[in-house]
């Protein structure tokens, strides 16, 4: 088992009962998302405290991580497809900008602009 990343995410929420807010409290929480790789598969688990490598290993060995391999494979494929679409769109945009620049240059050369 190899730890790929430990990602902390801090969120705040407000709790209270009165409409004027006099008893409201702001609660800050940090959730740690751990991604591990083992035997060609990816696993995910969240913790409410910063886990040590030893804790991660014990929790992983007891089967408490979720296998997210199929989800990440699909996301990686979708990301690759979107990257190709983005490159294609950027090429078309560059071509349109070049054509526009040539048209403006031609109008300037003819004295229209």
XYZ file of N, CA and C in Angstrom:
339
model
N 0.830 -1.175 0.000
C 0.000 0.000 0.000
C 0.880 1.246 0.000
N 0.604 2.151 -0.955
C 1.334 3.414 -1.048
C 0.357 4.565 -0.869
N 0.700 5.506 -0.015
C -0.141 6.686 0.173
C 0.130 7.648 -0.977
N -0.913 7.982 -1.723
C -0.775 8.913 -2.838
C -0.900 10.348 -2.336
N -1.935 10.612 -1.530
C -2.110 11.971 -1.022
C -2.955 11.986 0.242
N -2.712 13.005 1.046
C -3.543 13.313 2.208
C -3.977 14.759 2.009
N -5.269 14.955 1.748
C -5.781 16.274 1.397
C -6.680 16.810 2.504
N -6.247 17.872 3.224
C -7.113 18.463 4.249
C -8.074 19.475 3.623
N -9.318 19.462 4.078
C -10.305 20.435 3.604
C -11.037 20.997 4.818
N -10.935 22.306 5.005
C -11.562 22.962 6.143
C -12.872 23.602 5.706
N -13.935 23.325 6.459
C -15.240 23.914 6.187
C -15.751 24.586 7.453
N -16.605 25.569 7.266
C -17.252 26.213 8.405
C -18.755 26.138 8.218
N -19.447 26.021 9.320
C -20.908 26.033 9.275
C -21.409 26.816 10.473
N -22.573 27.402 10.298
C -23.176 28.209 11.345
C -24.383 27.473 11.901
N -24.468 27.377 13.209
C -25.606 26.722 13.855
C -26.220 27.683 14.865
N -27.525 27.561 15.060
C -28.220 28.408 16.018
C -29.716 28.307 15.832
N -30.490 28.768 16.827
C -31.938 28.634 16.786
C -32.679 29.946 16.609
N -32.197 31.038 17.126
C -32.944 32.286 17.090
C -32.743 33.015 15.773
N -33.813 33.650 15.291
C -33.730 34.348 14.013
C -32.825 35.573 14.077
N -32.658 36.157 15.265
C -31.783 37.325 15.363
C -30.304 36.942 15.446
N -30.009 35.642 15.506
C -28.640 35.160 15.470
C -27.882 35.265 16.770
N -28.563 35.591 17.857
C -27.846 35.812 19.112
C -27.196 34.554 19.674
N -27.719 33.387 19.344
C -27.119 32.164 19.884
C -26.391 31.357 18.812
N -26.086 31.989 17.712
C -25.434 31.259 16.617
C -23.954 31.078 16.903
N -23.454 29.937 16.441
C -22.036 29.627 16.586
C -21.481 29.229 15.227
N -20.246 29.573 15.003
C -19.551 29.142 13.790
C -18.648 27.982 14.174
N -18.855 26.859 13.506
C -18.069 25.654 13.784
C -17.150 25.402 12.592
N -15.870 25.266 12.865
C -14.886 24.974 11.826
C -14.451 23.526 11.966
N -14.508 22.791 10.844
C -14.118 21.381 10.842
C -13.104 21.144 9.733
N -12.158 20.272 9.987
C -11.206 19.864 8.959
C -11.363 18.371 8.729
N -11.585 18.020 7.470
C -11.710 16.623 7.057
C -10.468 16.288 6.226
N -9.865 15.149 6.500
C -8.674 14.706 5.767
C -9.075 13.561 4.845
N -8.873 13.753 3.546
C -9.164 12.721 2.560
C -7.848 12.057 2.179
N -7.808 10.735 2.329
C -6.584 9.978 2.060
C -6.818 9.094 0.844
N -5.908 9.183 -0.122
C -5.946 8.360 -1.327
C -4.731 7.443 -1.304
N -4.975 6.132 -1.435
C -3.877 5.165 -1.446
C -3.959 4.307 -2.700
N -2.831 3.706 -3.035
C -2.705 2.837 -4.204
C -2.189 1.493 -3.719
N -2.856 0.420 -4.143
C -2.420 -0.908 -3.723
C -2.787 -1.919 -4.798
N -1.802 -2.618 -5.317
C -2.057 -3.665 -6.298
C -2.774 -3.185 -7.544
N -2.444 -2.001 -8.015
C -3.065 -1.474 -9.227
C -4.439 -0.861 -9.000
N -4.882 -0.775 -7.776
C -6.195 -0.220 -7.465
C -6.036 1.007 -6.570
N -7.033 1.902 -6.611
C -7.012 3.125 -5.807
C -8.128 3.060 -4.769
N -7.800 3.517 -3.561
C -8.739 3.471 -2.442
C -8.802 4.834 -1.764
N -9.968 5.144 -1.185
C -10.200 6.451 -0.578
C -10.847 6.291 0.796
N -10.459 7.172 1.719
C -11.050 7.184 3.066
C -10.931 8.597 3.613
N -11.957 9.054 4.332
C -11.887 10.358 4.990
C -11.754 10.168 6.499
N -11.029 11.090 7.109
C -10.789 11.077 8.553
C -11.178 12.436 9.126
N -11.625 12.448 10.383
C -11.958 13.710 11.051
C -10.765 14.273 11.816
N -9.636 13.602 11.732
C -8.392 14.059 12.359
C -7.251 13.751 11.386
N -6.116 14.402 11.558
C -4.991 14.145 10.659
C -4.404 12.771 10.971
N -4.502 11.843 10.015
C -4.036 10.483 10.289
C -2.526 10.339 10.085
N -1.926 9.487 10.887
C -0.518 9.142 10.698
C -0.445 7.991 9.696
N 0.753 7.716 9.194
C 0.917 6.590 8.272
C 0.513 5.279 8.935
N 0.811 5.151 10.218
C 0.469 3.927 10.943
C -1.054 3.754 11.032
N -1.772 4.825 11.324
C -3.235 4.749 11.387
C -3.805 4.408 10.019
N -3.272 5.032 8.979
C -3.747 4.752 7.621
C -3.557 3.279 7.296
N -2.400 2.725 7.628
C -2.124 1.314 7.347
C -3.097 0.404 8.091
N -3.334 0.678 9.376
C -4.251 -0.153 10.166
C -5.666 -0.083 9.593
N -6.128 1.116 9.276
C -7.479 1.283 8.732
C -7.585 0.602 7.369
N -6.543 0.724 6.539
C -6.555 0.067 5.230
C -6.585 -1.451 5.395
N -5.758 -1.968 6.286
C -5.686 -3.419 6.496
C -6.991 -4.000 7.022
N -7.812 -3.189 7.689
C -9.099 -3.681 8.189
C -10.222 -3.499 7.170
N -9.880 -3.057 5.954
C -10.859 -2.977 4.870
C -11.815 -1.805 4.949
N -11.411 -0.724 5.592
C -12.309 0.414 5.751
C -12.178 1.467 4.647
N -11.279 1.269 3.693
C -11.150 2.184 2.560
C -12.129 1.776 1.463
N -12.592 2.744 0.670
C -13.479 2.470 -0.460
C -12.659 2.344 -1.734
N -12.934 1.300 -2.519
C -12.255 1.100 -3.801
C -12.864 2.061 -4.819
N -12.063 2.987 -5.326
C -12.557 3.983 -6.279
C -11.883 3.840 -7.640
N -11.303 2.678 -7.910
C -10.545 2.481 -9.143
C -11.394 2.739 -10.375
N -12.580 2.147 -10.452
C -13.396 2.310 -11.655
C -13.828 3.760 -11.833
N -14.089 4.449 -10.730
C -14.479 5.858 -10.810
C -13.315 6.700 -11.311
N -12.124 6.479 -10.760
C -10.970 7.280 -11.178
C -10.563 6.966 -12.609
N -10.688 5.693 -13.022
C -10.374 5.354 -14.411
C -11.310 6.084 -15.366
N -12.603 6.115 -15.024
C -13.572 6.824 -15.854
C -13.261 8.312 -15.879
N -12.948 8.881 -14.719
C -12.615 10.302 -14.657
C -11.353 10.622 -15.444
N -10.354 9.743 -15.376
C -9.124 9.970 -16.137
C -9.408 9.940 -17.634
N -10.266 9.010 -18.079
C -10.635 8.955 -19.496
C -11.404 10.208 -19.899
N -12.361 10.620 -19.059
C -13.132 11.828 -19.351
C -12.233 13.056 -19.378
N -11.282 13.127 -18.457
C -10.360 14.257 -18.408
C -9.499 14.308 -19.668
N -9.033 13.154 -20.109
C -8.232 13.106 -21.337
C -9.057 13.564 -22.534
N -10.315 13.116 -22.605
C -11.193 13.523 -23.703
C -11.426 15.032 -23.668
N -11.695 15.573 -22.481
C -11.916 17.012 -22.359
C -10.659 17.806 -22.710
N -9.497 17.285 -22.356
C -8.244 17.960 -22.707
C -8.077 18.015 -24.223
N -8.407 16.918 -24.913
C -8.336 16.912 -26.375
C -9.328 17.900 -26.975
N -10.532 17.946 -26.428
C -11.531 18.904 -26.900
C -11.050 20.339 -26.689
N -10.419 20.587 -25.553
C -9.905 21.919 -25.259
C -8.810 22.317 -26.249
N -7.917 21.390 -26.554
C -6.852 21.662 -27.523
C -7.449 21.956 -28.894
N -8.433 21.158 -29.305
C -9.087 21.367 -30.597
C -9.766 22.737 -30.640
N -10.448 23.097 -29.573
C -11.113 24.398 -29.505
C -10.099 25.532 -29.547
N -8.985 25.376 -28.845
C -7.953 26.410 -28.845
C -7.348 26.577 -30.237
N -7.148 25.473 -30.954
C -6.616 25.544 -32.322
C -7.582 26.311 -33.216
N -8.894 25.987 -33.107
C -9.885 26.696 -33.923
C -9.941 28.176 -33.563
N -9.815 28.501 -32.286
C -9.813 29.898 -31.858
C -8.591 30.627 -32.414
N -7.427 29.993 -32.347
C -6.208 30.593 -32.904
C -6.350 30.838 -34.400
N -6.938 29.876 -35.115
C -7.143 30.035 -36.555
C -8.079 31.205 -36.846
N -9.159 31.314 -36.073
C -10.106 32.409 -36.274
C -9.443 33.753 -35.988
N -8.624 33.827 -34.941
C -7.926 35.074 -34.618
C -6.924 35.439 -35.707
N -6.229 34.444 -36.267
C -5.289 34.704 -37.363
C -6.022 35.223 -38.592
N -7.158 34.599 -38.917
C -7.938 35.059 -40.069
C -8.437 36.479 -39.850
N -8.868 36.777 -38.653
C -9.338 38.122 -38.334
C -8.193 39.130 -38.456
N -7.013 38.759 -37.977
C -5.858 39.657 -38.082
C -5.507 39.919 -39.542
N -5.540 38.887 -40.389
C -5.248 39.069 -41.812
C -6.293 39.966 -42.473
N -7.547 39.787 -42.097
C -8.600 40.632 -42.669
C -8.402 42.092 -42.268
N -8.059 42.335 -41.004
C -7.806 43.706 -40.560
C -6.603 44.307 -41.276
N -5.552 43.507 -41.435
C -4.366 43.984 -42.145
C -4.708 44.336 -43.587
N -5.526 43.517 -44.210
C -5.931 43.783 -45.593
C -6.754 45.062 -45.675
N -7.646 45.280 -44.711
C -8.437 46.514 -44.699
C -7.552 47.737 -44.481
N -6.536 47.602 -43.625
C -5.603 48.710 -43.400
C -4.804 48.980 -44.667
N -4.314 47.927 -45.323
C -3.522 48.091 -46.546
C -4.331 48.724 -47.669
N -5.639 48.480 -47.703
C -6.494 49.057 -48.746
C -6.997 50.442 -48.359
N -6.636 50.898 -47.173
C -7.018 52.234 -46.741
C -8.426 52.337 -46.195
N -9.069 51.225 -45.984
C -10.429 51.259 -45.440
C -10.393 51.657 -43.967
N -9.404 51.182 -43.249
C -9.257 51.529 -41.828
C -8.034 52.382 -41.615
